[in-house]
Amino acid sequence: MTPAPQLQVTVQFAARRPWVPSAAALRRWARAAHVAAAGRSGPRCGTAAAEAAAVCIRVVGAAASRRLNAGYRGKDKPTNVLSFPSAPIERQLDGSLGDLVICAPVVAVEAREQRKVLAVHWAHMVVHGVLHLHGFDHESAREARAMEGLEVEILRGFGYHDPYRPV
């Protein structure tokens, strides 16, 4: 039996709000997504997925998210999660998957508007971001089905409901 792939998760809080989960919770969700992705065939799976890997999760406010979203995606508004995959050489040399930037106020507003439990929505954003770092995407309907199915499976492992179905 092959041991589960290890994931080192660094958590940075650039925005501290009462609705932000603990670093331990963010790590737990990221590690579950990493293990699940390692068993699949995402485009960037491979060495970093099968062996020890690392990811950084940075929790930010709306202004920082807006700047990053405008600079990297050309969208002048804050967004829930941004993923910045590492270059292939970084993956080979040190197992770095990349960075996730999660906007605390946007996640809180979305959870409220969508009538979702806040912790469950945070878990979904972390899982979604880690899968992006593994190369999963939702640009086509086929890619979206695969990625969303894996997200649902991972979240069910925590006893959470399907985030794509109305509550």
XYZ file of C-alpha atoms in Angstrom, residues 17-113:
97
model
C -11.667 38.474 10.702
C -13.863 36.600 13.145
C -15.206 34.525 10.251
C -11.812 33.162 9.147
C -11.209 29.493 10.060
C -8.160 28.404 12.008
C -4.896 27.554 10.291
C -5.451 23.941 11.377
C -8.794 23.792 9.542
C -7.313 25.333 6.381
C -4.480 22.779 6.487
C -6.871 19.857 6.989
C -8.975 20.828 3.961
C -5.909 21.441 1.772
C -4.373 18.099 2.685
C -7.586 16.224 1.901
C -7.739 17.854 -1.539
C -4.077 17.041 -2.167
C -4.528 13.368 -1.289
C -7.617 13.111 -3.519
C -5.905 14.899 -6.424
C -2.849 12.673 -6.138
C -5.054 9.694 -6.927
C -6.388 11.332 -10.089
C -4.905 12.449 -13.355
C -4.898 16.238 -13.241
C -2.571 17.874 -15.792
C -0.052 18.961 -13.139
C -0.151 15.813 -11.030
C 3.038 13.847 -10.900
C 6.058 14.238 -8.657
C 4.551 16.899 -6.417
C 1.328 14.946 -6.086
C 2.928 11.566 -5.414
C 5.602 12.792 -2.996
C 5.940 15.493 -0.377
C 4.576 18.812 -1.613
C 3.984 22.323 -0.311
C 1.365 25.018 -0.675
C 0.911 28.458 0.859
C -2.551 29.745 1.742
C -2.773 33.495 2.277
C -5.975 34.997 3.680
C -6.441 38.586 2.514
C -8.920 41.457 2.579
C -10.905 42.863 -0.325
C -8.334 45.479 -1.383
C -5.502 42.944 -1.772
C -7.766 40.491 -3.590
C -8.931 43.218 -5.946
C -5.333 44.252 -6.758
C -4.281 40.679 -7.468
C -7.394 39.866 -9.482
C -6.945 43.022 -11.583
C -3.238 42.448 -12.086
C -3.359 38.749 -12.946
C -6.824 38.227 -14.402
C -7.795 41.695 -15.621
C -10.884 41.726 -13.382
C -11.139 44.867 -11.241
C -12.960 43.343 -8.277
C -12.115 41.102 -5.346
C -12.715 37.388 -5.816
C -13.105 34.410 -3.493
C -9.958 32.417 -4.323
C -7.001 32.890 -6.634
C -4.553 30.110 -7.380
C -0.984 30.668 -8.478
C 0.574 27.363 -9.581
C 4.311 26.954 -9.242
C 6.503 26.676 -12.305
C 7.305 23.109 -13.397
C 10.916 23.453 -12.250
C 9.776 24.475 -8.745
C 7.571 21.412 -8.607
C 10.480 19.184 -9.571
C 13.032 20.796 -7.267
C 11.093 21.307 -4.058
C 7.563 19.974 -4.581
C 5.962 23.409 -4.441
C 2.413 23.289 -5.799
C 1.918 27.048 -5.553
C -0.039 29.618 -3.609
C -3.703 30.229 -2.832
C -5.028 33.668 -1.981
C -8.438 33.600 -0.321
C -10.432 36.765 0.266
C -12.121 36.550 3.683
C -14.826 39.198 3.084
C -15.837 37.758 -0.303
C -16.112 34.224 1.106
C -18.240 35.520 3.993
C -20.575 37.460 1.681
C -20.941 34.495 -0.694
C -21.762 32.114 2.164
C -24.413 34.487 3.464
C -25.925 35.154 0.011
